[in-house]
Coordinates of C-alpha atoms and ligand atoms in Angstrom, one line a residue:
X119 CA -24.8 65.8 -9.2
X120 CA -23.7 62.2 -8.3
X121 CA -25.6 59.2 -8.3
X122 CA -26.7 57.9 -4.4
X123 CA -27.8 54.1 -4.4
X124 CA -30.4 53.1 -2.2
X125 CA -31.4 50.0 -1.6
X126 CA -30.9 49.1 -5.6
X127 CA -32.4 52.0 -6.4
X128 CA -30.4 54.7 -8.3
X129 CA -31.4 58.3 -7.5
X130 CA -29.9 61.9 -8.3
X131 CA -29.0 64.0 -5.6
X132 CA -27.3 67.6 -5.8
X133 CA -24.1 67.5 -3.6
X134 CA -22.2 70.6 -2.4
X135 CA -18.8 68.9 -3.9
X136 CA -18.0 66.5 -6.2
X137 CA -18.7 63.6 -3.9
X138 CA -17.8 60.6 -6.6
X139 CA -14.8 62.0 -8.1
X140 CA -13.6 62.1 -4.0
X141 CA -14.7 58.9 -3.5
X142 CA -13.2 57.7 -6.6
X143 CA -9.6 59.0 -4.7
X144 CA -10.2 56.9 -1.4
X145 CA -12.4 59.2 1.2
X146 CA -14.6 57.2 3.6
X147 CA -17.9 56.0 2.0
X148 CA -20.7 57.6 3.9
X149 CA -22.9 54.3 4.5
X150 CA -26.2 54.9 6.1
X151 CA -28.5 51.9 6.9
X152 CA -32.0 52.3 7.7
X153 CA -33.1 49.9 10.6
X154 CA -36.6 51.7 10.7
X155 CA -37.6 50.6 7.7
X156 CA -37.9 47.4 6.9
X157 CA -38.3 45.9 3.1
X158 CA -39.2 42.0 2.5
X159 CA -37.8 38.7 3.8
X160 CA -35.0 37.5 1.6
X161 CA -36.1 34.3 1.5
X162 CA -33.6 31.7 2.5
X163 CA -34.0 29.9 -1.1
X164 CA -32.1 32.3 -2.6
X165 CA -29.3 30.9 -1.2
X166 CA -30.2 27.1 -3.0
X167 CA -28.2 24.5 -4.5
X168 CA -28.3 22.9 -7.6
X169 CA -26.0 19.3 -8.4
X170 CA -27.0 17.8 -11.3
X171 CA -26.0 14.1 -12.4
X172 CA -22.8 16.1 -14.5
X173 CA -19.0 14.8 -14.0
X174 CA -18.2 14.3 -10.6
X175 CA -21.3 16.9 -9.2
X176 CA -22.7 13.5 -7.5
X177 CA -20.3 10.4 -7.7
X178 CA -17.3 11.5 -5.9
X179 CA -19.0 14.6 -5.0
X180 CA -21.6 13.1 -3.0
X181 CA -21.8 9.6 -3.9
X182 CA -18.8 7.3 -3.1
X183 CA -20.7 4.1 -2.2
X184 CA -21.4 2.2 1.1
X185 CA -17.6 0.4 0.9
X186 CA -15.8 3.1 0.0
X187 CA -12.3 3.8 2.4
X188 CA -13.9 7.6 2.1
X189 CA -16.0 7.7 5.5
X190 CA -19.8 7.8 4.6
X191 CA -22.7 7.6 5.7
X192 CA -24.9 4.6 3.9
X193 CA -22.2 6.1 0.8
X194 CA -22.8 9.7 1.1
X195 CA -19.2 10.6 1.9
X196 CA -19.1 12.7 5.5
X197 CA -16.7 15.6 4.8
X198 CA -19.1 16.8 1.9
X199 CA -22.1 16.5 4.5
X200 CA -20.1 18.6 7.5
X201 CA -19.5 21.4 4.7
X202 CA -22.7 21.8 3.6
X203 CA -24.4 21.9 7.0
X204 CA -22.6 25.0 7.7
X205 CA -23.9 26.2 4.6
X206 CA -27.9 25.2 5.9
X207 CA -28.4 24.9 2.1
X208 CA -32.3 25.7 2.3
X209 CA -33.0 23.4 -0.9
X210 CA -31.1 21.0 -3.6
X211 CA -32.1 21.1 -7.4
X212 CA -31.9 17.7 -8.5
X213 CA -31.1 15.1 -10.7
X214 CA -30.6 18.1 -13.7
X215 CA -30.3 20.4 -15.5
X216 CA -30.2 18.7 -18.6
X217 CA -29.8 15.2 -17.5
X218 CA -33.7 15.7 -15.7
X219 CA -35.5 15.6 -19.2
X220 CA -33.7 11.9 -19.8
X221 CA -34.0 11.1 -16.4
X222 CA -36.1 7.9 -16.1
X223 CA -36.9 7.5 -12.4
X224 CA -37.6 3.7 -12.0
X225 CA -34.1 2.6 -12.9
X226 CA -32.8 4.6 -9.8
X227 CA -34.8 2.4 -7.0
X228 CA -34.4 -0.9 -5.3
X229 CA -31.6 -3.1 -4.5
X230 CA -28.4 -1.8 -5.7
X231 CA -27.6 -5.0 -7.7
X232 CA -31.0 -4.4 -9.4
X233 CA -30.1 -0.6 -10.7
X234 CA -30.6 -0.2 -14.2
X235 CA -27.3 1.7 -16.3
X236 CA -27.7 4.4 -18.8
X237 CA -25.7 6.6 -20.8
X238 CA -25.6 10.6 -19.5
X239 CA -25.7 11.7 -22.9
X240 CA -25.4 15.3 -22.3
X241 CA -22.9 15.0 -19.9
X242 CA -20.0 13.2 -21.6
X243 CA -21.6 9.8 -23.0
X244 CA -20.6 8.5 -19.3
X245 CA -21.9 5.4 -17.8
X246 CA -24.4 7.0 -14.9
X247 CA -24.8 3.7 -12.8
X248 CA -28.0 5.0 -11.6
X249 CA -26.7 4.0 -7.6
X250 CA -27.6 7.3 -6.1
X251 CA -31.5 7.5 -7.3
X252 CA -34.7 9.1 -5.5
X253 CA -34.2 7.5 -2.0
X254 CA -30.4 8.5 -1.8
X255 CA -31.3 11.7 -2.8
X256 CA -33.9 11.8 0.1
X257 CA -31.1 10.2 2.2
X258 CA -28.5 13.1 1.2
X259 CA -31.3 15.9 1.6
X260 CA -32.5 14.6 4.9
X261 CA -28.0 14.5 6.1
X262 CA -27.5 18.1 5.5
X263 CA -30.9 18.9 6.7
X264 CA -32.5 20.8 3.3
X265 CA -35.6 20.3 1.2
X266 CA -35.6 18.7 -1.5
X267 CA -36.3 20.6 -5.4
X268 CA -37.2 17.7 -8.1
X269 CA -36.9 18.5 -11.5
X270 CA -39.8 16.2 -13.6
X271 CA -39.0 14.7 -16.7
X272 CA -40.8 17.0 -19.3
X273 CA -39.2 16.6 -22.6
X274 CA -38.6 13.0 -23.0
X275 CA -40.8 11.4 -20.1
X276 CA -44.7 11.1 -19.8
X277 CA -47.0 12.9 -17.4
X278 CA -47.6 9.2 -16.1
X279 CA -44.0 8.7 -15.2
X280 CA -43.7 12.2 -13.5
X281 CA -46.6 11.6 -12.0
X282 CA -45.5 7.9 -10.4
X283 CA -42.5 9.3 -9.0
X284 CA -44.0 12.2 -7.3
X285 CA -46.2 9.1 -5.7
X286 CA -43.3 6.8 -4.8
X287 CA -42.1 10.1 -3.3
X288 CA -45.1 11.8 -1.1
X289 CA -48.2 9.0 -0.6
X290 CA -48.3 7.1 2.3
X291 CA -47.6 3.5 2.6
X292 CA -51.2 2.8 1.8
X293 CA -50.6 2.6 -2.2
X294 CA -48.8 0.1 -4.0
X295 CA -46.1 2.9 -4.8
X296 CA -45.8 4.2 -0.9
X297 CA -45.5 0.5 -0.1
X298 CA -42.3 0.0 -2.8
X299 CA -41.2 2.8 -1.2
X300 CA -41.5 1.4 2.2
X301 CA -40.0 -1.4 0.9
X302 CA -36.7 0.2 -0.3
X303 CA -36.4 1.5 3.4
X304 CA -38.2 4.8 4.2
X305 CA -42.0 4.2 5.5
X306 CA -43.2 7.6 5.8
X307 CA -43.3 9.5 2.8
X308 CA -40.7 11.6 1.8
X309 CA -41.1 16.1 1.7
X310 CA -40.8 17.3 -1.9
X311 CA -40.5 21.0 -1.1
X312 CA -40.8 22.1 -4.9
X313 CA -41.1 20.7 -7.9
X314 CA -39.4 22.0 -11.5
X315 CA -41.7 21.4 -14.2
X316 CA -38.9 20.7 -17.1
X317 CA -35.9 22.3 -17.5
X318 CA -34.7 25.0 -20.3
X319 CA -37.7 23.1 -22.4
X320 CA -36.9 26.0 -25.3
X321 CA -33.5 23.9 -25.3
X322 CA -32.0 20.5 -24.1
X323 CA -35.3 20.3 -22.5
X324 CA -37.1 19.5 -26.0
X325 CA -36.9 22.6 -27.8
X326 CA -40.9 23.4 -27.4
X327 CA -42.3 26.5 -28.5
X328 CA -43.6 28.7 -25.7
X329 CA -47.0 27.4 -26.3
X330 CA -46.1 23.7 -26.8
X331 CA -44.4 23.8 -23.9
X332 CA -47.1 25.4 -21.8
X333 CA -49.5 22.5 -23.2
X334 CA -46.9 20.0 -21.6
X335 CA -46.4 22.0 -18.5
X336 CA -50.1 22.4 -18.0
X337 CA -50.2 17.9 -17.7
X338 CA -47.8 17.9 -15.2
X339 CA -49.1 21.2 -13.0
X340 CA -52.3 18.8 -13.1
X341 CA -51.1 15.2 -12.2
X342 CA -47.6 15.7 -10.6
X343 CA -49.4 15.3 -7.2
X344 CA -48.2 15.8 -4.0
X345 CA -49.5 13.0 -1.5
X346 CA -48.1 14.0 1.6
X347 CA -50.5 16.4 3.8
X348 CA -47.4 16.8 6.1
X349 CA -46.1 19.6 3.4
X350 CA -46.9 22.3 0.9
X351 CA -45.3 21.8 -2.4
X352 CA -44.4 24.5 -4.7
X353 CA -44.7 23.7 -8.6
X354 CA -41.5 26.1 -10.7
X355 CA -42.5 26.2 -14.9
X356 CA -40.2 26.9 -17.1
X357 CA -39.5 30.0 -17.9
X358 CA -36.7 32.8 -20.0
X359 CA -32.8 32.1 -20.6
X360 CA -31.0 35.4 -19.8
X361 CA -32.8 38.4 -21.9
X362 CA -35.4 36.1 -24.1
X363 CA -38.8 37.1 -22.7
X364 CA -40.9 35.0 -24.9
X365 CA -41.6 32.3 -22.2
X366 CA -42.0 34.5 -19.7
X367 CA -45.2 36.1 -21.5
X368 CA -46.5 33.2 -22.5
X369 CA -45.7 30.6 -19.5
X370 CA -47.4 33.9 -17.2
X371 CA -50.2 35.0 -19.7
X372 CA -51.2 31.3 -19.3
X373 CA -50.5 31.1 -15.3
X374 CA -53.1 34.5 -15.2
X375 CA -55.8 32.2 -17.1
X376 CA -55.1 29.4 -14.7
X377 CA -58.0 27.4 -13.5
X378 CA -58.8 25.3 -10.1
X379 CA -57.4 22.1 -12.0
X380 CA -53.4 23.5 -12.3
X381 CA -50.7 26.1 -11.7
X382 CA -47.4 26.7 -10.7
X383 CA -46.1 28.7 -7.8
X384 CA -42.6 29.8 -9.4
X385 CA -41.6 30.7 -12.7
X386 CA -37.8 29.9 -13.6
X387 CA -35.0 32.3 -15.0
X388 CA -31.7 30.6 -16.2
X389 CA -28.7 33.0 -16.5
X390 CA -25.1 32.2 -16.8
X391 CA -22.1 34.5 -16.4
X392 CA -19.8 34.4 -19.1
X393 CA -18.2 37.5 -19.6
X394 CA -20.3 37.7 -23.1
X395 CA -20.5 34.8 -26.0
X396 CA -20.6 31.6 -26.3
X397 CA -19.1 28.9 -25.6
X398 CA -17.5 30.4 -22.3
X399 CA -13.7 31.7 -23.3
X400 CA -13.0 33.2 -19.8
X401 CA -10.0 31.9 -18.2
X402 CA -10.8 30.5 -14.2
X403 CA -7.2 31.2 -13.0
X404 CA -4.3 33.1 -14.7
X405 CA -6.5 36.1 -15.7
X406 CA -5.9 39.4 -14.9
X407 CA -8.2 42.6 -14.4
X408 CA -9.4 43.0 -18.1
X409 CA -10.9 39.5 -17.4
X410 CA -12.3 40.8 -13.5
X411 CA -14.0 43.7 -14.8
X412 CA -15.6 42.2 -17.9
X413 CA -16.9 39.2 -15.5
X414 CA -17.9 41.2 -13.0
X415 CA -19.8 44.1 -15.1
X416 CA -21.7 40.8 -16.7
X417 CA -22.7 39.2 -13.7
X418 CA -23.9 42.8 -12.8
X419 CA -26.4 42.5 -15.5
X420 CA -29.0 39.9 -13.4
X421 CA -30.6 43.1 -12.0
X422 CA -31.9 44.3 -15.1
X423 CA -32.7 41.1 -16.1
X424 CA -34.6 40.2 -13.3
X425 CA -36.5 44.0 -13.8
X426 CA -37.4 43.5 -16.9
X427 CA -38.8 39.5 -16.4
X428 CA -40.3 40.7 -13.2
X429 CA -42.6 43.6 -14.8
X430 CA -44.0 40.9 -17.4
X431 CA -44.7 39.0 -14.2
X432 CA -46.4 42.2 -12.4
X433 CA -48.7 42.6 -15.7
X434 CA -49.8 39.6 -15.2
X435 CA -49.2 38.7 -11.6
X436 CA -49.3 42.4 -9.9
X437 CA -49.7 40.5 -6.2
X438 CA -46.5 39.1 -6.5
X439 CA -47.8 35.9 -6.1
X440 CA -45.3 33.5 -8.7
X441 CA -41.8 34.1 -7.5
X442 CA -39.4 34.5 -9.9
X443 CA -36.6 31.3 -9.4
X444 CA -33.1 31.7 -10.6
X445 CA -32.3 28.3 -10.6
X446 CA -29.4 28.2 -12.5
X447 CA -26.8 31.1 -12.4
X448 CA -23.0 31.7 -11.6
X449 CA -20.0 31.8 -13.7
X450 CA -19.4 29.7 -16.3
X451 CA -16.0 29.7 -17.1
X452 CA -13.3 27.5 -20.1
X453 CA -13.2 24.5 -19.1
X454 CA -9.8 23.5 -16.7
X455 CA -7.3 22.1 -19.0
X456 CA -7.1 18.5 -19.3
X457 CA -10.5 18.1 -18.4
X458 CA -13.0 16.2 -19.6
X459 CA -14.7 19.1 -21.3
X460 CA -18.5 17.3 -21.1
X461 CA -17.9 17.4 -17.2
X462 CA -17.6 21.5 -16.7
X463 CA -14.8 21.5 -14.0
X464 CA -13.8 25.0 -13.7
X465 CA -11.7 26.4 -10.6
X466 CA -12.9 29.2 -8.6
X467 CA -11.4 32.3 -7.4
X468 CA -12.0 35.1 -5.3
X469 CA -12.9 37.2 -8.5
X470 CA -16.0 34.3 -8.6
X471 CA -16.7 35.0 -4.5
X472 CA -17.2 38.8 -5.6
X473 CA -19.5 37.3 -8.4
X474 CA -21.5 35.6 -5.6
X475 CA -21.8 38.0 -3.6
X476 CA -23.0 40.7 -5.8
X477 CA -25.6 37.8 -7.3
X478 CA -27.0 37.4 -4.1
X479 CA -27.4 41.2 -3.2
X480 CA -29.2 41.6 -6.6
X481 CA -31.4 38.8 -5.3
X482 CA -32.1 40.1 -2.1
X483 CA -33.3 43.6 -3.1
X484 CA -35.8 41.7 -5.5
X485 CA -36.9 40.1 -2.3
X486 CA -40.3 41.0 -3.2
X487 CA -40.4 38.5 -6.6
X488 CA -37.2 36.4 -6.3
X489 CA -37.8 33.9 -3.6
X490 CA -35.5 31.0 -5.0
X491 CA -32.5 30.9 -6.6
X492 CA -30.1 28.2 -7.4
X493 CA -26.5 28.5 -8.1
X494 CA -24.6 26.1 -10.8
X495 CA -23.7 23.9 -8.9
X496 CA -23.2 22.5 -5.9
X497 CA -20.1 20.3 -5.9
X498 CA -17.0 19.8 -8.7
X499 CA -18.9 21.0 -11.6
X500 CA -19.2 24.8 -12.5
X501 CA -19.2 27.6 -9.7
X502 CA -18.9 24.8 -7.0
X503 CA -18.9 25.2 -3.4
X504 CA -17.1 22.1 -2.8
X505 CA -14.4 20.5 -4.8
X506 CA -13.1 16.6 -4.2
X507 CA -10.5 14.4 -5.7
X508 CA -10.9 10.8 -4.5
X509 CA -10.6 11.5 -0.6
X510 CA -9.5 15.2 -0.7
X511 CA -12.2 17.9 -0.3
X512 CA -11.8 21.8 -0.3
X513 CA -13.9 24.6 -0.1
X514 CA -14.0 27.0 -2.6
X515 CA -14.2 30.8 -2.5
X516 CA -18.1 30.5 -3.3
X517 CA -18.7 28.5 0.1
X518 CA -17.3 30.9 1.9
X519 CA -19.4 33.5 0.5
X520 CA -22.5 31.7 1.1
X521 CA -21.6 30.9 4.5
X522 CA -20.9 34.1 5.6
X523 CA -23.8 35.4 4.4
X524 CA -25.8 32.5 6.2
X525 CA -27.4 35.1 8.8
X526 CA -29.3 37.0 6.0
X527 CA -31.5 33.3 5.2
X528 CA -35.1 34.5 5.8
X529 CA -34.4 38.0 7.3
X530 CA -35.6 41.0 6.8
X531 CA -34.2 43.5 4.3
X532 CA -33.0 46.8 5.4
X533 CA -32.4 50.0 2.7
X534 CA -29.0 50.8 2.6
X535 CA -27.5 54.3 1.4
X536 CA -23.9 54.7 0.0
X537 CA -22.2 56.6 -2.5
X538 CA -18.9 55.3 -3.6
X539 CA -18.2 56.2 -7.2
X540 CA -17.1 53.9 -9.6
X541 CA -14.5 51.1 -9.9
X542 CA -13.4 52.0 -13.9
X543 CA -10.7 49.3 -16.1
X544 CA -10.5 50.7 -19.4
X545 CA -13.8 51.7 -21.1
X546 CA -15.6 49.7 -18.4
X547 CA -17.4 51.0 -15.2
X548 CA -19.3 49.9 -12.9
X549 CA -20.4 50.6 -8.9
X550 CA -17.2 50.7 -6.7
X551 CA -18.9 48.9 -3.6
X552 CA -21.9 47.2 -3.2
X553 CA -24.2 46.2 -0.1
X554 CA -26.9 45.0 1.4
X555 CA -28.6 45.3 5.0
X556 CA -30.7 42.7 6.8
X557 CA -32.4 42.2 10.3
X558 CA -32.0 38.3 11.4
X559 CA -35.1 36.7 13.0
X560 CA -33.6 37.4 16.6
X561 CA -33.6 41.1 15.7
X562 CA -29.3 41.5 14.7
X563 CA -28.6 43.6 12.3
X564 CA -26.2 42.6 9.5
X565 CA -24.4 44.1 6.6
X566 CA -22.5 42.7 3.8
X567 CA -20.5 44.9 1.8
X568 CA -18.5 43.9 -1.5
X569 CA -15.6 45.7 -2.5
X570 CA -15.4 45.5 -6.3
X571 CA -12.3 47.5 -6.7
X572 CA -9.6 45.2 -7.1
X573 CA -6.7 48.0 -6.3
X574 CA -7.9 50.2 -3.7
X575 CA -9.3 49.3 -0.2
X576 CA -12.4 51.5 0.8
X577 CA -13.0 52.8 4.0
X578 CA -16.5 53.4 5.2
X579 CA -18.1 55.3 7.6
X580 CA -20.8 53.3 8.7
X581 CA -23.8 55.4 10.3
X582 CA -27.4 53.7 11.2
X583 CA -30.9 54.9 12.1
X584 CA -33.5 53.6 14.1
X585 CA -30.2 51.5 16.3
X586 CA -26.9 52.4 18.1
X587 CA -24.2 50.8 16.0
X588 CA -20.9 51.2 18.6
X589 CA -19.5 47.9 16.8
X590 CA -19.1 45.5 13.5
X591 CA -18.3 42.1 14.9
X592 CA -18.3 39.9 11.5
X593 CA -15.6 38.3 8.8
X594 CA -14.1 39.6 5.6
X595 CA -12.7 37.3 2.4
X596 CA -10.0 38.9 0.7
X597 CA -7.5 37.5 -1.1
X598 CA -3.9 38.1 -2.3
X599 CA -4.5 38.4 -5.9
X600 CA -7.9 38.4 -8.0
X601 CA -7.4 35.2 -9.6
X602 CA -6.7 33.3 -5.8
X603 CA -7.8 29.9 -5.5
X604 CA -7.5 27.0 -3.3
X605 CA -6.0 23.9 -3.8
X606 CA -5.7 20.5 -2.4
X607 CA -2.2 21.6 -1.6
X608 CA -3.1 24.9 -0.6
X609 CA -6.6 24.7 0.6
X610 CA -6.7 28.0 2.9
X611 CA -5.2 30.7 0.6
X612 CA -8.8 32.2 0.2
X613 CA -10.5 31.9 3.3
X614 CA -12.3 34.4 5.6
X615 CA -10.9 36.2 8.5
X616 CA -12.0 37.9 11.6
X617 CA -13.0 41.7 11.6
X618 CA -13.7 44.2 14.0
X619 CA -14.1 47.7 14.3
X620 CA -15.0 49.7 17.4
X621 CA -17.0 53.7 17.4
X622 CA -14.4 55.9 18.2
X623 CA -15.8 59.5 18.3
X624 CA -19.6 59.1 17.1
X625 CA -17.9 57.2 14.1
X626 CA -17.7 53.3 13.3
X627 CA -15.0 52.8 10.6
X628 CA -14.6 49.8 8.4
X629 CA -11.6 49.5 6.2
X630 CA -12.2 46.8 3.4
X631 CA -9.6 44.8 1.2
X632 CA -9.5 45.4 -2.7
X633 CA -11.6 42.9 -4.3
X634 CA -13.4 41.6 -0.8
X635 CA -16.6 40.4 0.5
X636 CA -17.4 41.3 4.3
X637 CA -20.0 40.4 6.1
X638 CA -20.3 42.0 10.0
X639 CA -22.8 42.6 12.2
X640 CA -23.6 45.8 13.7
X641 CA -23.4 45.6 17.4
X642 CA -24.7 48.6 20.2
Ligands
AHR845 O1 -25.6 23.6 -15.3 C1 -25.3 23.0 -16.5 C2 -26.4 23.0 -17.6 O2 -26.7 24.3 -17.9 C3 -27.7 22.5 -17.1 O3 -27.8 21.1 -17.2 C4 -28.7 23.1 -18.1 O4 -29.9 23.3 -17.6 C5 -28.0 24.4 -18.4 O5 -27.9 24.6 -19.8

């Protein structure tokens, strides 16, 4: 008997031979994708960003002012904006984290003279200059072409103040607030895709009990209006850290009593890979495979977390209708050495690419209740897609995952069928390869398959129903040791490459790089 995973699904099936142990010694992977049977839409949010006012996440990373020498556009520097666009980031968490339940919105508008200064007290006791505010936000959304997530001061703001902002954002130019707006250069009122009401409020957000907070919440799910007709706007409570279910019962049993004055549309889960404990010990580079497997076996986790929060959900919500929003997750590594340690600048290797990846196939078979997600974060702080120094800027292993996997935004999922054994360090085990199947809106058929095995490549025998698959026409990232990174002096070692393969005798063969991510589609 050996274990067959389907679609995230694990199932026991009697085999003639000892298919895992022969797996476990190289053969082909038998990989069977099911084009006749389509599962959700893996909704492009899942592949979200997150850049909090933290470090350099927004000045340097995005912000370097209107005379900087680093081109920019009215100071949103133009190599960040070229990156991202190839990522089509679907939405941006912003101004926290954190820093959003100190955020005070007002000291972030107007002339630039005129800006207010505070101290980012979670975030190093820094100066935060307030310069990039609500409209350069809009500005940065609007330059990468993504929607725009704002996280409402909960904890140490007032329902008034949220409520203000979401007018200076959405009402027309008709109100005194829509006309300051106007004023400070944008007319037409701005698209405020979603809305986070608080952040971690069991936490830095104002330690509330569940049913404090859900008093709170309930103010703003009734006055943090949107204005602006032009758009639908999608309201995400608060919800569990990791395991802790107590929100979740509580912030749900109260969304299930809900009435025609508030509710919420999203319900958020914040989970962070550290390889176990706290604070986070792992090393980002230098580590070797005890490190890979314990990080990896972690981050593998999300799927039962995201069961068990998403049958409270279905006791509550059995249509489905509150998607579950991981808007924080990724690895959170020891801090790089010499860092400011309040600034969370880690590096970021292809182990953390293989961490994406299998993140995002966990999130695309719970297509059916995860519908946003929002990896930490976007630029130079944490699991980054991007890092800077000054006028330097290189793309991490992480970007290149997401932009591979750029063709699965919004398509349809497709059950997948492998048995590959198990990738085993020590007394820890886990599944050797990992994948995921989707059908893009123009009908292609894509398949990303991770390679968790950091000393053997696997070979798969790739086999489809319901459409001829005569060739894989896609990229794979590999790398030349688990721990690769890039550099500003070496900003290519981990980047992807082209792959190919071609039916040869009723069979398409794929041969995949220890410790890779792939991502091809399957061609007649
Ligand atoms: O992403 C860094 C911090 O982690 C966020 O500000 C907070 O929400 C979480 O604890």
């Amino acid at each position: 008997m050996h274990r067959l995973l389907i679609a995230g699904l694990s199932v026991m099936v009697i085999a003639a031979a000892p298919a895992a142990a022969a797996n476990d010694a190289g053969q082909s992977v038998v990989l069977t994708l099911d084009a006749g049977k389509p599962g959700a839409t893996i909704d492009r949010h899942i592949f979200g960003q997150f850049a909090e006012h933290l470090g350099h996440g927004i000045y340097e990373g995005i912000w370097v002012g209107k005379g900087s020498k680093i081109p920019n556009t009215r100071g949103i520097r133009n190599d960040v904006v070229k990156a991202l666009k190839a990522l089509h980031v679907p939405d941006v968490r912003w101004p926290g984290g954190c820093f959003a339940d100190e955020y005070h919105w007002r000291r972030g508008i107007g002339p630039a003279g005129k800006r207010q200064a505070a101290v980012n007290s979670n975030w190093g006791g820094v100066v935060e200059p307030n310069t990039f505010g609500t409209d350069e936000f809009m500005d940065f959304i609007h330059q990468i072409g993504s929607e725009a997530y704002v996280s409402v001061n909960v904890g140490s703001g007032s329902p008034a103040e949220a409520a203000e902002w979401l007018e200076y954002m959405t009402s027309a130019p008709t109100d005194a607030l829509g006309r300051e707006r106007a004023r400070n250069g944008h007319k037409e009122p701005y698209k405020v895709a979603f809305i986070g009401l608080g952040n971690e409020s069991w936490s830095c957000g104002g330690s509330m009990s569940p049913d404090f907070y859900v008093s709170q919440m309930k103010l703003h799910a009734r006055f943090d209006r949107n204005f602006n007709p032009a758009q639908t706007m999608q309201r995400v409570a608060v919800g569990p850290s990791g395991g802790d279910t107590e929100y979740t019962e509580a912030v749900m049993k109260a969304w299930s009593k809900k009435d025609w004055s508030w509710g919420f549309e999203g319900l958020s889960l914040h989970n962070y890979t550290t390889g176990g404990g706290w604070p986070p010990v792992h090393k980002a580079t230098g580590f070797g495979e005890n490190d890979y497997a314990v990080m990896l076996k972690d981050t593998l986790g999300m799927d039962d977390l995201i069961r068990k929060h998403a049958e409270i959900m279905d006791k509550y919500d059995p249509e489905k209708k509150v998607s579950l929003v991981v808007d924080e997750w990724g690895a959170w590594l020891a801090p790089t050495p010499g860092s400011n340690p309040g600034f969370l600048v880690q590096q970021n290797s292809q182990r953390d690419a293989v961490l994406a990846a299998l993140n995002l196939n966990i999130f695309a078979r719970h297509a059916d209740r995860v519908r946003m997600a929002n990896i930490a974060q976007m630029i130079n702080v944490l699991q980054a897609m991007i890092q800077t120094d000054k006028k330097k800027m290189l793309l991490t292993p992480t970007y290149h995952v997401f932009r591979m996997y750029v063709p699965f935004q919004d398509a349809t999922f497709i059950p997948v069928a492998f048995d590959a054994g198990t990738y085993t360090f020590e007394n820890i085990s886990m599944p050797r390869v990992d994948a995921v199947a989707a059908r893009d809106k123009a009908g292609k058929i894509w398949l990303a398959i991770t390679n968790l095995d950091p000393n053997k490549p696997a070979e798969f025998d790739i086999a489809a129903t319901g459409m001829t698959a005569g060739r894989a026409v896609g990229e794979t990232l590999s790398a030349p040791t688990i721990d690769s990174i890039n550099t500003f002096g070496a900003p290519k070692t981990v980047a992807p490459k082209p792959i190919t393969a071609v039916a040869a005798g009723g069979k398409l063969v794929l041969t995949l790089a220890p410790a890779s991510v792939t991502v091809v589609a399957l061609e007649p």
